[in-house]
Every structure is written in C-alpha cells, then in structure tokens.
GROMACS .gro file of C-alpha atoms in nm:
model
  210
    1MET     CA    1   0.000   0.000   0.000
    2LYS     CA    2   0.145   0.335  -0.100
    3ASN     CA    3   0.190   0.606   0.161
    4ASP     CA    4   0.037   0.865  -0.070
    5ILE     CA    5  -0.311   0.733   0.011
    6PHE     CA    6  -0.296   0.954   0.321
    7ASN     CA    7  -0.317   1.255   0.089
    8ASP     CA    8  -0.640   1.125  -0.066
    9LEU     CA    9  -0.879   1.133   0.232
   10THR     CA   10  -1.005   1.399   0.470
   11ILE     CA   11  -1.193   1.292   0.782
   12VAL     CA   12  -1.461   1.555   0.853
   13LEU     CA   13  -1.519   1.545   1.228
   14LYS     CA   14  -1.842   1.732   1.302
   15VAL     CA   15  -1.866   1.876   1.654
   16ARG     CA   16  -2.081   2.111   1.858
   17ASP     CA   17  -1.967   2.207   2.209
   18ASN     CA   18  -1.928   1.856   2.354
   19HIS     CA   19  -1.555   1.905   2.394
   20LYS     CA   20  -1.513   1.605   2.625
   21MET     CA   21  -1.631   1.378   2.343
   22THR     CA   22  -1.422   1.562   2.086
   23ASN     CA   23  -1.106   1.525   2.294
   24ARG     CA   24  -1.179   1.157   2.351
   25TRP     CA   25  -1.217   1.106   1.973
   26LEU     CA   26  -0.892   1.290   1.901
   27SER     CA   27  -0.714   1.093   2.173
   28ASN     CA   28  -0.829   0.769   2.012
   29ALA     CA   29  -0.707   0.892   1.673
   30LEU     CA   30  -0.373   0.989   1.825
   31ASN     CA   31  -0.333   0.647   1.989
   32GLN     CA   32  -0.395   0.482   1.651
   33LYS     CA   33  -0.144   0.720   1.485
   34VAL     CA   34  -0.388   0.843   1.223
   35LYS     CA   35  -0.209   0.992   0.922
   36PHE     CA   36  -0.514   1.120   0.736
   37LYS     CA   37  -0.604   1.487   0.759
   38ILE     CA   38  -0.879   1.560   1.012
   39LEU     CA   39  -1.097   1.865   0.948
   40ILE     CA   40  -1.291   1.967   1.260
   41ALA     CA   41  -1.621   2.119   1.144
   42ASP     CA   42  -1.708   2.316   1.457
   43GLY     CA   43  -2.063   2.448   1.479
   44GLY     CA   44  -2.048   2.518   1.852
   45MET     CA   45  -2.072   2.836   2.059
   46LYS     CA   46  -1.790   2.755   2.302
   47THR     CA   47  -1.422   2.790   2.220
   48LEU     CA   48  -1.258   2.461   2.136
   49ASN     CA   49  -0.906   2.456   2.276
   50ILE     CA   50  -0.714   2.182   2.098
   51ASN     CA   51  -0.449   2.017   2.313
   52HIS     CA   52  -0.097   2.066   2.181
   53GLN     CA   53  -0.042   1.689   2.172
   54PHE     CA   54  -0.321   1.659   1.916
   55ASN     CA   55  -0.178   1.938   1.703
   56ASN     CA   56   0.167   1.780   1.719
   57GLY     CA   57   0.059   1.423   1.654
   58LEU     CA   58  -0.230   1.467   1.408
   59ILE     CA   59  -0.288   1.664   1.088
   60LEU     CA   60  -0.567   1.896   1.200
   61GLU     CA   61  -0.762   2.183   1.049
   62HIS     CA   62  -1.016   2.358   1.270
   63VAL     CA   63  -1.296   2.528   1.074
   64LYS     CA   64  -1.533   2.741   1.282
   65THR     CA   65  -1.876   2.789   1.130
   66ALA     CA   66  -2.207   2.941   1.235
   67TYR     CA   67  -2.373   2.790   1.542
   68ASP     CA   68  -2.569   2.473   1.462
   69LYS     CA   69  -2.895   2.624   1.579
   70ASP     CA   70  -3.113   2.411   1.352
   71HIS     CA   71  -3.100   2.136   1.090
   72LEU     CA   72  -3.057   2.379   0.801
   73THR     CA   73  -2.752   2.547   0.957
   74TYR     CA   74  -2.607   2.207   1.035
   75MET     CA   75  -2.652   2.093   0.674
   76ARG     CA   76  -2.502   2.416   0.544
   77LYS     CA   77  -2.197   2.360   0.764
   78LEU     CA   78  -2.131   2.019   0.613
   79SER     CA   79  -2.202   2.142   0.261
   80TYR     CA   80  -1.960   2.431   0.312
   81VAL     CA   81  -1.669   2.227   0.442
   82LEU     CA   82  -1.713   1.949   0.185
   83ASN     CA   83  -1.742   2.183  -0.111
   84GLU     CA   84  -1.513   2.468  -0.004
   85LYS     CA   85  -1.259   2.334   0.248
   86VAL     CA   86  -1.192   1.970   0.164
   87THR     CA   87  -0.939   1.934  -0.116
   88THR     CA   88  -0.886   1.556  -0.112
   89LYS     CA   89  -1.046   1.309  -0.352
   90PHE     CA   90  -1.229   1.125  -0.074
   91SER     CA   91  -1.409   1.225   0.245
   92LEU     CA   92  -1.531   1.047   0.555
   93ILE     CA   93  -1.796   1.210   0.775
   94ALA     CA   94  -1.736   1.131   1.141
   95ASP     CA   95  -1.919   1.195   1.469
   96ASP     CA   96  -1.719   1.243   1.787
   97ASP     CA   97  -1.914   0.966   1.961
   98ASP     CA   98  -1.802   0.708   1.703
   99PHE     CA   99  -1.498   0.483   1.722
  100TYR     CA  100  -1.302   0.373   1.419
  101ILE     CA  101  -1.042   0.113   1.333
  102PHE     CA  102  -0.837   0.356   1.129
  103SER     CA  103  -0.611   0.092   0.975
  104GLU     CA  104  -0.922  -0.047   0.806
  105ILE     CA  105  -1.003   0.296   0.660
  106GLU     CA  106  -0.667   0.285   0.485
  107LYS     CA  107  -0.787  -0.031   0.308
  108TYR     CA  108  -1.110   0.140   0.195
  109VAL     CA  109  -0.922   0.434   0.046
  110ASN     CA  110  -0.681   0.201  -0.129
  111PHE     CA  111  -0.974  -0.001  -0.266
  112LEU     CA  112  -1.143   0.308  -0.411
  113LEU     CA  113  -0.818   0.425  -0.567
  114ASN     CA  114  -0.788   0.091  -0.744
  115ASN     CA  115  -1.156   0.053  -0.837
  116ASN     CA  116  -1.277   0.364  -1.017
  117ASP     CA  117  -1.626   0.224  -1.071
  118TYR     CA  118  -1.701   0.236  -0.698
  119VAL     CA  119  -1.817   0.556  -0.529
  120ALA     CA  120  -1.807   0.443  -0.164
  121CYS     CA  121  -1.647   0.181   0.058
  122CYS     CA  122  -1.693   0.088   0.423
  123GLY     CA  123  -1.664  -0.199   0.669
  124SER     CA  124  -1.916  -0.321   0.922
  125ILE     CA  125  -2.096  -0.082   1.157
  126LEU     CA  126  -2.177  -0.192   1.511
  127LYS     CA  127  -2.416   0.013   1.725
  128PHE     CA  128  -2.495  -0.024   2.090
  129GLU     CA  129  -2.680   0.164   2.362
  130LEU     CA  130  -2.673   0.165   2.740
  131LYS     CA  131  -3.015   0.160   2.901
  132GLU     CA  132  -3.060   0.329   3.237
  133LYS     CA  133  -3.189   0.021   3.417
  134TYR     CA  134  -2.940  -0.218   3.260
  135LYS     CA  135  -2.635  -0.291   3.478
  136GLY     CA  136  -2.449  -0.542   3.261
  137ASN     CA  137  -2.263  -0.524   2.934
  138PRO     CA  138  -2.367  -0.290   2.649
  139ILE     CA  139  -2.663  -0.405   2.443
  140PHE     CA  140  -2.569  -0.422   2.076
  141THR     CA  141  -2.872  -0.301   1.884
  142THR     CA  142  -2.760  -0.299   1.521
  143ILE     CA  143  -2.495  -0.480   1.323
  144SER     CA  144  -2.459  -0.357   0.964
  145LYS     CA  145  -2.227  -0.604   0.798
  146LEU     CA  146  -2.020  -0.526   0.493
  147LYS     CA  147  -2.219  -0.575   0.173
  148ASP     CA  148  -2.134  -0.531  -0.192
  149PHE     CA  149  -2.379  -0.342  -0.416
  150THR     CA  150  -2.236  -0.382  -0.764
  151ASN     CA  151  -2.529  -0.438  -0.998
  152GLU     CA  152  -2.472  -0.263  -1.332
  153LYS     CA  153  -2.815  -0.097  -1.320
  154PRO     CA  154  -2.864   0.183  -1.064
  155ILE     CA  155  -3.229   0.093  -1.007
  156GLU     CA  156  -3.127  -0.264  -0.927
  157ARG     CA  157  -2.869  -0.140  -0.676
  158LEU     CA  158  -3.140   0.065  -0.506
  159PHE     CA  159  -3.381  -0.229  -0.494
  160GLN     CA  160  -3.103  -0.440  -0.348
  161ILE     CA  161  -3.011  -0.209  -0.060
  162LEU     CA  162  -3.373  -0.132   0.028
  163GLN     CA  163  -3.442  -0.494   0.106
  164THR     CA  164  -3.480  -0.548   0.482
  165ASN     CA  165  -3.184  -0.783   0.512
  166ASN     CA  166  -2.958  -0.567   0.298
  167TYR     CA  167  -3.023  -0.215   0.427
  168ARG     CA  168  -2.721  -0.035   0.562
  169GLU     CA  169  -2.605   0.322   0.603
  170VAL     CA  170  -2.361   0.471   0.359
  171TYR     CA  171  -2.353   0.813   0.529
  172TYR     CA  172  -2.037   0.718   0.719
  173ASP     CA  173  -1.864   0.546   0.429
  174VAL     CA  174  -1.550   0.668   0.260
  175MET     CA  175  -1.693   0.849  -0.043
  176HIS     CA  176  -1.584   1.064  -0.334
  177THR     CA  177  -1.583   1.422  -0.203
  178LYS     CA  178  -1.754   1.563  -0.512
  179ILE     CA  179  -2.042   1.318  -0.480
  180ILE     CA  180  -2.108   1.367  -0.108
  181GLY     CA  181  -2.063   1.745  -0.142
  182LYS     CA  182  -2.314   1.766  -0.426
  183ALA     CA  183  -2.556   1.545  -0.234
  184PHE     CA  184  -2.560   1.793   0.055
  185ASN     CA  185  -2.608   2.086  -0.184
  186ASP     CA  186  -2.894   1.911  -0.362
  187PHE     CA  187  -3.063   1.809  -0.038
  188ILE     CA  188  -3.058   2.165   0.094
  189GLU     CA  189  -3.193   2.301  -0.235
  190ILE     CA  190  -3.487   2.061  -0.263
  191ASN     CA  191  -3.573   2.076   0.107
  192SER     CA  192  -3.475   2.429   0.206
  193ASN     CA  193  -3.799   2.511   0.386
  194ASN     CA  194  -3.804   2.212   0.618
  195VAL     CA  195  -3.462   2.049   0.634
  196ASN     CA  196  -3.452   1.739   0.850
  197TYR     CA  197  -3.105   1.594   0.887
  198ARG     CA  198  -3.247   1.251   0.970
  199PHE     CA  199  -3.366   1.217   0.612
  200VAL     CA  200  -3.038   1.335   0.458
  201GLU     CA  201  -2.871   1.002   0.537
  202PHE     CA  202  -3.135   0.820   0.334
  203TYR     CA  203  -3.112   1.079   0.055
  204ILE     CA  204  -2.736   1.034   0.032
  205LEU     CA  205  -2.782   0.658   0.013
  206ILE     CA  206  -3.011   0.705  -0.288
  207LYS     CA  207  -2.778   0.961  -0.445
  208VAL     CA  208  -2.466   0.749  -0.409
  209LEU     CA  209  -2.617   0.423  -0.534
  210SER     CA  210  -2.780   0.592  -0.831
   0.00000   0.00000   0.00000
C-alpha cells in the first residue's frame, strides 16, 4: 500500500460544544497514529481549545462555522466544508461519539483508488446503547455487515439495498468528495424550507447508489 493514500482522504469530524467527546475522539485517533487529515467542522458556541499533543501528533484543520442552531444550519456547515474546504479526492464524515479502526479505513481508500467504478467503501458498523436500568454489558442493537452493491443498473442497486436484510447506512462510508458534497447541496436546495437531517442520510444513500 502506498503512503500517498494519506493525501487522498479527509476525515470531517463534526462537533458542537461537547468538547469532552471531541477530545476523547482525538485521543483515540492519536493512539492509533492516524495519518489522514482531520478537518474539525465546529458548529459550537464555546471555544474549542485543541491540546498541543493533538496538534503535534495529528494533521488537523479547525474550521469554525455558524452555530448549529437548527437542521438547516447544520446541513449548510457540512455542505460548506465538503465543497469549499476539503481538497482531497475522498471524504469520511465522522461523529465524535463514534470509534473507528483507522487501519481499516486505509484499506477502503486504497480499494477506491484501485476501483474507479465504486463511489463508496466501508466496513461493518456496530451500534450499541446503554439503558438506564441495565447494569451489565452494552446491548448491541444494530450490526450492519459489509455488503457489496455492484449491480450494473442503478435501479437494481437501489432495490437491493432497500431490502430489509440488505439495508445499511452509507452516510459514514469513505466516499468521493464531489459526490457527497453535491448530495448535501442538492438536499438543501430541494428541502430548504423544512430540512430534517435525519432524512439526509437516506437521501445520500439514494444519491450514491444511483
């Protein structure tokens, strides 16, 4: 695997005032020696003071945007950074309450570089939640296993992923920056009066697979 793949992906870490979570995410990235650029899309009101160890050990860019007061502002933040600030071929949208195996992300970038017909690549996604009355181990609620949607016809790819046993998110996949950036622009344009970010994940799924 060539080292230049690290110049092909930007991780867009979206944050808003939960600095404890942000620092935990950056600490995890530092421990895994992440070499990809991390763009912090900060829609918070509080000042985010980035620890010097993160600046020294990670490739960081902190972009301060308008306060995420509503869904529309939040969508505009992501559209802005993806279309105006990210310069790499691929992007990965990240939440600061997610955990990644970053060495696997290197494989996804390498796969996309060597397979031009693909627009996104990701591994399995495991979700869990802690319920207030539950004292034991975390309850794993969703396991989205790696699937391959490669049908030549876009409509067939859509039918395939919308089947109950096949459905999975692509919102957090490694994707071509131009495609994910345009998807956000389009979503805002067609839904500007009542933007609901919960639907944008589904819209991006449709946009990418089509």
